[in-house]
Coordinates of C-alpha atoms and ligand atoms in Angstrom, one line a residue:
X1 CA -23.8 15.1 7.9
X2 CA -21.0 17.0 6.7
X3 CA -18.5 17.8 9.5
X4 CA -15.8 20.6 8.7
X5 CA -13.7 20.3 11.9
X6 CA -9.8 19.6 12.0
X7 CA -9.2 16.2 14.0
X8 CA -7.1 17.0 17.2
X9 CA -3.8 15.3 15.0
X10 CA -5.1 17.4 11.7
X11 CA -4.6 20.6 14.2
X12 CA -1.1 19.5 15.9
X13 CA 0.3 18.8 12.4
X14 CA -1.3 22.3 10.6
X15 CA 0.5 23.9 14.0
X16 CA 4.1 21.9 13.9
X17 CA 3.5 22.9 9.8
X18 CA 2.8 26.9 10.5
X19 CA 5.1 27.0 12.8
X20 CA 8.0 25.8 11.3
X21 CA 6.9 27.7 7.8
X22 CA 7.2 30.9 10.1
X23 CA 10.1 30.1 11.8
X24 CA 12.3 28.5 8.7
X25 CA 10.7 28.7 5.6
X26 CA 9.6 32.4 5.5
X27 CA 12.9 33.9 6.8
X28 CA 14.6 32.0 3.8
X29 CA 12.1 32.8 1.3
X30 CA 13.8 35.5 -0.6
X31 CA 17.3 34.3 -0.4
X32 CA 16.8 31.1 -2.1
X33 CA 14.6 32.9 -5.2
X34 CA 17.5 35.1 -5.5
X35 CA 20.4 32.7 -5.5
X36 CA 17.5 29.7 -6.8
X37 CA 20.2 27.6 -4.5
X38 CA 18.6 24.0 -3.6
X39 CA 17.7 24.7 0.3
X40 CA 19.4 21.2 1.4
X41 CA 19.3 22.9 5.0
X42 CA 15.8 23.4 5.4
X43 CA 14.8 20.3 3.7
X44 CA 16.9 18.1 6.2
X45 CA 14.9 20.2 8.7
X46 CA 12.0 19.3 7.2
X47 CA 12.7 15.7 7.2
X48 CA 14.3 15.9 10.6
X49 CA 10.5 17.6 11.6
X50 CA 8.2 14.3 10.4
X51 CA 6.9 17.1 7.4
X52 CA 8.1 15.1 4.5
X53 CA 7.1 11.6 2.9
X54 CA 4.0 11.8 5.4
X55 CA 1.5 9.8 3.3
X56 CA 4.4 6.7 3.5
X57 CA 2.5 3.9 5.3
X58 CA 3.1 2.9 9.0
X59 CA 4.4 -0.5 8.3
X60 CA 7.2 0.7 6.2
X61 CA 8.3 3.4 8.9
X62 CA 6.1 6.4 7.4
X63 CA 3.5 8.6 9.6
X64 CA 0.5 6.5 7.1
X65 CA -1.1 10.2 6.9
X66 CA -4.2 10.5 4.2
X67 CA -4.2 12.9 1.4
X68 CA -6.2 15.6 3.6
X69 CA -3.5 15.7 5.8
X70 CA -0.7 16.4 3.4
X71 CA -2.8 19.0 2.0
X72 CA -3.4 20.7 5.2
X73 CA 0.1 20.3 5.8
X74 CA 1.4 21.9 2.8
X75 CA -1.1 24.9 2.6
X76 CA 1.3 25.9 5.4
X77 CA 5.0 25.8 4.0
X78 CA 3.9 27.0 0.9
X79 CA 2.0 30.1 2.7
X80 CA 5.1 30.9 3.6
X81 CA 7.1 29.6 0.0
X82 CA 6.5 27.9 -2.9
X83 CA 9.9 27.1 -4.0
X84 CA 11.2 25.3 -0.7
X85 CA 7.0 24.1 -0.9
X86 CA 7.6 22.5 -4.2
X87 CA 11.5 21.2 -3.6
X88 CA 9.8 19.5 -0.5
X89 CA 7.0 18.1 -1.7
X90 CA 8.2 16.7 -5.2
X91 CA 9.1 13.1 -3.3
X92 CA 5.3 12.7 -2.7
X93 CA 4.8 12.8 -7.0
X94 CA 7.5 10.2 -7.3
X95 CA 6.1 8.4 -4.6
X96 CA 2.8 8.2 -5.3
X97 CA 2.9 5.4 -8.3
X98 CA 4.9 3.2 -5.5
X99 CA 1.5 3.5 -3.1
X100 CA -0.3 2.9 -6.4
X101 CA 1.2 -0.2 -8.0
X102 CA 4.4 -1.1 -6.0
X103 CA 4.5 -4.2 -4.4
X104 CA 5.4 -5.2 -0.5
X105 CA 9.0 -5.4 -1.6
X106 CA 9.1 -2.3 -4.0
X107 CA 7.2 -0.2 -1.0
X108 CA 9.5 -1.3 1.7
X109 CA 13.1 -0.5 -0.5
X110 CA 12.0 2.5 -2.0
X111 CA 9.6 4.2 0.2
X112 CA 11.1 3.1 3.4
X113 CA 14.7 4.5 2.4
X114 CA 13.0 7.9 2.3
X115 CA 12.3 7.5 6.2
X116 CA 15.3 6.3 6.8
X117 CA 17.5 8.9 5.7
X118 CA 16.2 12.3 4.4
X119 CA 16.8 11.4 0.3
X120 CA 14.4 12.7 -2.4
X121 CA 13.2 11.3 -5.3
X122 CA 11.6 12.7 -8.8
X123 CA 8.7 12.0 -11.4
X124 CA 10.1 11.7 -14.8
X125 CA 7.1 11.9 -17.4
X126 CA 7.5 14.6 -19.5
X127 CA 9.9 14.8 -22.5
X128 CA 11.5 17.4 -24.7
X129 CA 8.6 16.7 -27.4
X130 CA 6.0 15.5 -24.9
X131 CA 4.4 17.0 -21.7
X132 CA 0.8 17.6 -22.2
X133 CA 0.6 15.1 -24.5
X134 CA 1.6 11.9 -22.6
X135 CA 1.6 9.4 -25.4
X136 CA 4.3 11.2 -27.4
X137 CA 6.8 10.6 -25.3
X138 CA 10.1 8.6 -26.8
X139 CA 11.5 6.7 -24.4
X140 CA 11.9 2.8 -24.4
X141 CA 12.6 -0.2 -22.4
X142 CA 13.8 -3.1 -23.8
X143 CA 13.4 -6.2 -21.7
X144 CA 17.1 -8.4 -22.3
X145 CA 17.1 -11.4 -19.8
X146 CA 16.6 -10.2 -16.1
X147 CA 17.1 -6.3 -17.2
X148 CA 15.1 -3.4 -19.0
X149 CA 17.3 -1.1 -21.0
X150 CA 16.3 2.3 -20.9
X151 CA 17.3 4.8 -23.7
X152 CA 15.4 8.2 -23.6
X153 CA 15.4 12.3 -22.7
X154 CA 13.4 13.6 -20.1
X155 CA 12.7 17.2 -19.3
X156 CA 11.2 19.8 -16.5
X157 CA 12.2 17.2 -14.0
X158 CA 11.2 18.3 -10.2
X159 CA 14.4 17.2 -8.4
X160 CA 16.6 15.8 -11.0
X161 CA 19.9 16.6 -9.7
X162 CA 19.1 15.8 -5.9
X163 CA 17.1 12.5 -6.3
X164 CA 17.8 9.3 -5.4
X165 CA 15.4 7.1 -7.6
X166 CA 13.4 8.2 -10.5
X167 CA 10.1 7.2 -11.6
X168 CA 10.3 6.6 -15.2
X169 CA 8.0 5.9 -17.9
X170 CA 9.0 4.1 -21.1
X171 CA 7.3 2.1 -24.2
X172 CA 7.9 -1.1 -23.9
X173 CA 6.0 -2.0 -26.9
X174 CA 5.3 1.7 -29.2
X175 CA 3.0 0.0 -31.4
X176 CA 0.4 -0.4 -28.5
X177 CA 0.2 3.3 -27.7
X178 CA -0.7 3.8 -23.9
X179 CA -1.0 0.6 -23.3
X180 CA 2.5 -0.3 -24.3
X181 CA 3.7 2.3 -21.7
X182 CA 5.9 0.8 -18.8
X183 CA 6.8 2.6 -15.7
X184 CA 10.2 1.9 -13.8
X185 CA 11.7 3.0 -10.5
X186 CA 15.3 3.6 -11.5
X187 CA 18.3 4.0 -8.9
X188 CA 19.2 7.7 -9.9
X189 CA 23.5 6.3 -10.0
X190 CA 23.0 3.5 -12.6
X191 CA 25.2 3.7 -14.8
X192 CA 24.0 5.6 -18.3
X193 CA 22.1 8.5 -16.4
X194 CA 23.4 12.3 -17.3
X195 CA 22.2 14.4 -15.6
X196 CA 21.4 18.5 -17.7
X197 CA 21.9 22.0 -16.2
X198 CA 19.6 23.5 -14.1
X199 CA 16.5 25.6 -15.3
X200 CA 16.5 29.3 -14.4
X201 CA 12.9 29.5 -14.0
X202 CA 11.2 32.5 -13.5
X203 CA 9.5 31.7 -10.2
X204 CA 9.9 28.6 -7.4
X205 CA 13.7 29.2 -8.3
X206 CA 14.9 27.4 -5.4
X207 CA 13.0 24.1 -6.6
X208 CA 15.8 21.8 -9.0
X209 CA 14.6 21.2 -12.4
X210 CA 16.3 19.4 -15.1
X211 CA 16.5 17.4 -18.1
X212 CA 17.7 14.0 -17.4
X213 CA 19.1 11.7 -20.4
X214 CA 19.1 7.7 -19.9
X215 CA 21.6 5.9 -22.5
X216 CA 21.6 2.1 -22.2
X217 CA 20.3 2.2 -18.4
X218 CA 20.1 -1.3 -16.8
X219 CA 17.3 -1.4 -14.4
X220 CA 16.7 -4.9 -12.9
X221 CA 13.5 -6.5 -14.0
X222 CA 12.0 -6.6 -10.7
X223 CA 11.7 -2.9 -10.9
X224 CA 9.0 -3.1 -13.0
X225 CA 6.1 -1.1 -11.4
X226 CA 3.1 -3.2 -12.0
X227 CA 2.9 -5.6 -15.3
X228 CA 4.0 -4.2 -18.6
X229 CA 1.3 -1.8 -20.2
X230 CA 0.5 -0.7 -17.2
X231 CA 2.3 2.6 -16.9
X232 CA 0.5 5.3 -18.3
X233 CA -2.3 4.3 -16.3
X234 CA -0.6 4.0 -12.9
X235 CA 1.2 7.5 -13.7
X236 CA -2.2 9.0 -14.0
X237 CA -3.6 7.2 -11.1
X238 CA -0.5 9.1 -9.0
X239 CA -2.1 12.6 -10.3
X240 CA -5.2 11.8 -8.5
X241 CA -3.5 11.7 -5.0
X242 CA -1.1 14.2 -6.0
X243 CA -2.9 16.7 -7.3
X244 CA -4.7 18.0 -4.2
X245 CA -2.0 18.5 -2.4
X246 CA -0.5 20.5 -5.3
X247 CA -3.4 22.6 -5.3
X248 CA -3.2 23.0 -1.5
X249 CA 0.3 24.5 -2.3
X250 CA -1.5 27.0 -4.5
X251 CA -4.1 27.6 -1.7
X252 CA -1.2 28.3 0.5
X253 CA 0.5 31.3 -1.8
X254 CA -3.0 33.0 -2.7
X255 CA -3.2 33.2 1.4
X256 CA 0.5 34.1 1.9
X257 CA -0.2 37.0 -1.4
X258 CA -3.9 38.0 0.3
X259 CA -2.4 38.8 3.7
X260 CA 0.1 40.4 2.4
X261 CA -2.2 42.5 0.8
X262 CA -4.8 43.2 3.8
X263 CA -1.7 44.6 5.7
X264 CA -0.6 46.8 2.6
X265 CA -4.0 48.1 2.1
X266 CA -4.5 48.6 5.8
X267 CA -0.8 51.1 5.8
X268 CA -0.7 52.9 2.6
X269 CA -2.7 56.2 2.8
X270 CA -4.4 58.0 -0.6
X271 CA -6.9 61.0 -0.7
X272 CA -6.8 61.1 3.2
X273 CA -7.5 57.5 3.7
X274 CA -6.0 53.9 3.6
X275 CA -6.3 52.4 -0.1
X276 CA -8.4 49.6 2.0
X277 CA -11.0 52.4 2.3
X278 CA -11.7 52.4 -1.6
X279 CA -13.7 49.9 -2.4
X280 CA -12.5 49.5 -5.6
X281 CA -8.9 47.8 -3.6
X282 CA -11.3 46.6 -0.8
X283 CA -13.7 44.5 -3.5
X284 CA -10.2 43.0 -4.8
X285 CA -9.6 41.7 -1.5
X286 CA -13.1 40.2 -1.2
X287 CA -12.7 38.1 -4.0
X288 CA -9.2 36.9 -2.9
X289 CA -10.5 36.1 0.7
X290 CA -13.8 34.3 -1.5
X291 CA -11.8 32.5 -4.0
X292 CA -9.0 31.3 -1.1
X293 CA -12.6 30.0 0.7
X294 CA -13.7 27.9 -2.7
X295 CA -10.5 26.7 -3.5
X296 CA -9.8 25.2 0.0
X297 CA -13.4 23.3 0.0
X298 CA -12.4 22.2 -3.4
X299 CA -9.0 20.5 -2.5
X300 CA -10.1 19.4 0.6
X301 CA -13.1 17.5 -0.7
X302 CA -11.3 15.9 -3.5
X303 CA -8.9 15.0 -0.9
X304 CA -11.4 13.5 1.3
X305 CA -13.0 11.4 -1.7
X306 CA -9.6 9.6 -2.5
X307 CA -9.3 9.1 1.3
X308 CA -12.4 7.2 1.3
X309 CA -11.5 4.8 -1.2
X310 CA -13.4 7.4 -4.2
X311 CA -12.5 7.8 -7.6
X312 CA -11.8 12.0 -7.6
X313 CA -10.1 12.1 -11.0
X314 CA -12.7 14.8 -11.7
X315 CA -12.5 16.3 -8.4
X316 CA -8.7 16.8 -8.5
X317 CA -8.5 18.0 -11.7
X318 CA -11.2 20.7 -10.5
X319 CA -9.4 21.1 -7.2
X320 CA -6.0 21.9 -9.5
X321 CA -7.2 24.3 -12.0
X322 CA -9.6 26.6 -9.7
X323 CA -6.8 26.8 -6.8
X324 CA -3.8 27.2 -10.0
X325 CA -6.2 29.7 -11.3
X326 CA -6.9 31.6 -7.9
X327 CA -3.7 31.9 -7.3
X328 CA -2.2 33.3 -10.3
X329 CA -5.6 35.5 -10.5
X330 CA -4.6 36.7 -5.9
X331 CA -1.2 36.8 -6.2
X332 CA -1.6 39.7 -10.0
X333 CA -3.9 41.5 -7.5
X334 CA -1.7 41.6 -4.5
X335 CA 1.1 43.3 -7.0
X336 CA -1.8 45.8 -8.1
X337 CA -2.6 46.6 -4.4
X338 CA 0.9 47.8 -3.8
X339 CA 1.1 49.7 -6.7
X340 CA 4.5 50.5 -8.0
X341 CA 6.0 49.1 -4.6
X342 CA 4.2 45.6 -5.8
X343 CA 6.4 46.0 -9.3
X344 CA 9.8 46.0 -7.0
X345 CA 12.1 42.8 -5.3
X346 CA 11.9 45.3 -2.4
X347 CA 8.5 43.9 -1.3
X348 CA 7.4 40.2 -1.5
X349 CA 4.4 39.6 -4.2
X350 CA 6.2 40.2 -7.3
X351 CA 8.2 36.9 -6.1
X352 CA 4.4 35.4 -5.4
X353 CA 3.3 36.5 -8.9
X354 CA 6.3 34.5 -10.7
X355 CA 5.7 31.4 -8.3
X356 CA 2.5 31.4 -9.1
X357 CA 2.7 31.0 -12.5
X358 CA 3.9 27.5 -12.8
X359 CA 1.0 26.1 -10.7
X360 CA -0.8 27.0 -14.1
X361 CA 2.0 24.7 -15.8
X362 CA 3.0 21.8 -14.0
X363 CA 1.1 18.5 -12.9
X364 CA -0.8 18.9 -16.1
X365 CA -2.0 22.7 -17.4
X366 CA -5.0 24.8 -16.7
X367 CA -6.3 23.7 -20.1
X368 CA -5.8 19.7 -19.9
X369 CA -7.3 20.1 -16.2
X370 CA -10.3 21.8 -17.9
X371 CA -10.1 18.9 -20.9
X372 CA -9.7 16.2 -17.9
X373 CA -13.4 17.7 -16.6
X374 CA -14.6 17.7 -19.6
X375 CA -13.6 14.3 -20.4
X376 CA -15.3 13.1 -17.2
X377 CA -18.5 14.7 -17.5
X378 CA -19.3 13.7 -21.6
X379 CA -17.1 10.4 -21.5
X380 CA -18.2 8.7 -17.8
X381 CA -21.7 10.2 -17.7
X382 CA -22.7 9.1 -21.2
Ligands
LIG1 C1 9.1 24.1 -13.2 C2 8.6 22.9 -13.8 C3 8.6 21.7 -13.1 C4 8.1 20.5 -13.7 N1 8.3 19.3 -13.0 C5 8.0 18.1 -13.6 C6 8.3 16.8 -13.0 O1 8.8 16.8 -11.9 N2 8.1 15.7 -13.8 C7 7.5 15.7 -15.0 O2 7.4 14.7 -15.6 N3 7.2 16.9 -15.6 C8 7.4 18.1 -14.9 N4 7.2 19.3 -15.6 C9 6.6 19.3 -16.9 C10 5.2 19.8 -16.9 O3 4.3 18.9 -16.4 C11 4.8 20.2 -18.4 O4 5.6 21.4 -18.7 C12 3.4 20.4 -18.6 O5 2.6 19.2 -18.5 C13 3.1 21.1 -20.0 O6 3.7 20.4 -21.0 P1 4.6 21.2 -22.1 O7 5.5 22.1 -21.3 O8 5.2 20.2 -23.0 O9 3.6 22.1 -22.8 P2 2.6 21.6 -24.1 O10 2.1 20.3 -23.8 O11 3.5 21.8 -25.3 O12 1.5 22.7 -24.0 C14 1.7 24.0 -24.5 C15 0.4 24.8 -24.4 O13 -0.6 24.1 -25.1 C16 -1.7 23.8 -24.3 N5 -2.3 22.5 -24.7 C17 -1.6 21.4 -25.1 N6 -2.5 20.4 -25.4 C18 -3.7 20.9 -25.3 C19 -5.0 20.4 -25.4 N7 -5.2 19.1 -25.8 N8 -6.1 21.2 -25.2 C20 -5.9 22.5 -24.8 N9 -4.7 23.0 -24.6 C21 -3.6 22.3 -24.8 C22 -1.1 23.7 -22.9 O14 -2.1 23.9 -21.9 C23 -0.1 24.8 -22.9 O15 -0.8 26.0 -22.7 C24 7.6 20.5 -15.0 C25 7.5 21.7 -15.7 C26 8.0 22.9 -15.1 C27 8.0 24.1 -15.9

């Protein structure tokens, strides 16, 4: 039997999340795309709320929600903004190789800090040279007695300047290709780290992303995630929780960008009636509100597969592209709907069609979601 239903806690947590997307996310929307501050306030409130670092597990202080939950969860904030969405929910990509591979110890320092105090932390994969293409990246570990030295660039990094620990992946042996690939969790003030400017982006402007550069960085050998060689894979592995929840985000602005535009269409009058009475703006709608409906069942089941103890690599990478692609695909209509109004800051979807954008970009493209299918369909059902 297949049973749709929201658990009574699923319900109380989508609530406490609506509600506190209405009440501080959404007021704060447009000031932080137009200053692209950090919102440090409304991230301690989020913290403060239980709505961050929810998949942590109950013995190391977390809430030990499933990947369902945080998707339901952030459909929510990012309804009401990607940006503060995205700032928020970078910890759970950084986090995710520590419920991966980490061991007792690794799980209880550097997941249970993030309950303790409201800290964040950041994925660092990609590289100047290297982002779709993992195995080009350049940066190296060199084990010397108890330590690794790191030496490397990193680039596009989700919360660079406000993190705490990084997740790094190195080579710790280049002439074994991925399997010579290490990953690390580094204390973000060791010694050696810089730190690079901030991105002006063109949408999620609030959200902090950086280059970060590692010379000689001493990370103890015991933070090692995994045994050497494993890196690549357990990097990848952390897509396949992450990615759902990512794609819930997206789910979240093609809702924010469709209601926006059932209340335009409703209002604006042309030819004596509202535009909602054409059905050539009406039919855009219906394909929004049918493409929101997919895109949901989509996450949610890949969610629920990994929940169960499934492999969904497949299933996230299908849940990613369709809700990145619905989303860029709403939020262009909901500018069209409005007309020349949808062209001006003085209404909200020309922010929602820059945010949009970068869930075509980040967490692995449209295309290398559609190779990533591919891949699994020829490759694992040969
Ligand atoms: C705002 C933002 C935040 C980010 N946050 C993080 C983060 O926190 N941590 C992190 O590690 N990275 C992060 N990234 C990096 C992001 O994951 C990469 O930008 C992305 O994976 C694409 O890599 P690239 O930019 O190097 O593009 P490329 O890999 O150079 O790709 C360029 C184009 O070629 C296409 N392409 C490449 N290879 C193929 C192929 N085999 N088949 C078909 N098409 C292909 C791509 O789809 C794309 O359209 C972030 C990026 C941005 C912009």
């Amino acid at each position: 039997m297949v049973d749709f239903s929201l658990s009574e806690d699923q319900k109380e947590f989508q609530k406490l999340a609506r509600d506190f997307a209405q009440k501080e996310v959404a007021p704060a929307a447009a000031h932080y795309d137009e200053t692209a501050e950090y919102p440090h306030d409304i991230i301690k409130k989020a913290w403060e709320a239980g709505l961050m670092n929810n998949h942590v597990p109950e013995e190391f202080g977390g809430n030990g929600l499933h990947t369902l939950d945080g998707c339901i969860i952030g459909e929510e904030i990012s309804a009401a903004c990607t940006g503060i969405g995205t700032a928020m929910e970078a910890n759970m990509l950084a986090e995710c190789p520590v419920l991966v591979a980490g061991t007792h110890d690794q799980k209880k320092d550097f997941l249970g800090r993030m309950i303790d105090a409201p800290l964040l932390a950041a994925y660092c994969v990609t590289e100047p040279d290297a982002g779709s293409d993992v195995q080009g990246i350049r940066t190296t570990a060199k084990k010397v007695g108890d330590e690794y030295i790191i030496n490397g660039s990193k680039m596009w990094i989700t919360n660079a300047s406000v993190a705490n620990w990084f997740f790094v992946l190195a080579y710790t042996d280049k002439e074994a290709g991925v399997r010579g690939m290490s990953a690390f969790l580094v204390e973000a003030n060791s010694p050696g780290i810089t730190v690079g400017k901030k991105e002006m982006n063109m949408g999620q402007r609030c959200s902090d992303t950086r280059g970060i550069t590692f010379e000689n960085v001493k990370v103890p050998a015991k933070n090692l995630l995994g045994a050497e060689g494993q890196g690549f894979k357990i990097a990848m592995a952390a897509f396949d929780l992450s990615r759902p929840i990512v794609a819930a985000a997206a789910v979240g602005l093609a809702r924010g960008a469709m209601e926006q535009a059932i209340q335009y269409a409703g209002a604006r009058r042309t030819f004596g009636k509202p535009i909602a009475a054409h059905q050539a703006v009406s039919f855009m709608i219906a394909d929004m509100a049918k493409d929101i409906e997919a895109a949901r069942l989509l996450v949610w089941h890949s969610a629920w597969l990994i929940d169960q103890g499934q492999r969904n690599t497949k299933h996230a990478a299908m849940a990613k592209c369709f809700a990145a692609d619905t989303a860029m695909r709403v939020a262009t209509d909901a500018v069209q709907i409005f007309g020349g109004n949808g062209y001006s800051k003085e209404y909200p979807v020309e922010k929602l069609m820059r945010d949009a954008k970068i869930f075509q970009i980040y967490e692995g493209t449209s295309q290398i979601q559609r190779v990533i299918i591919a891949k699994e369909i020829f490759d694992r059902n040969r």
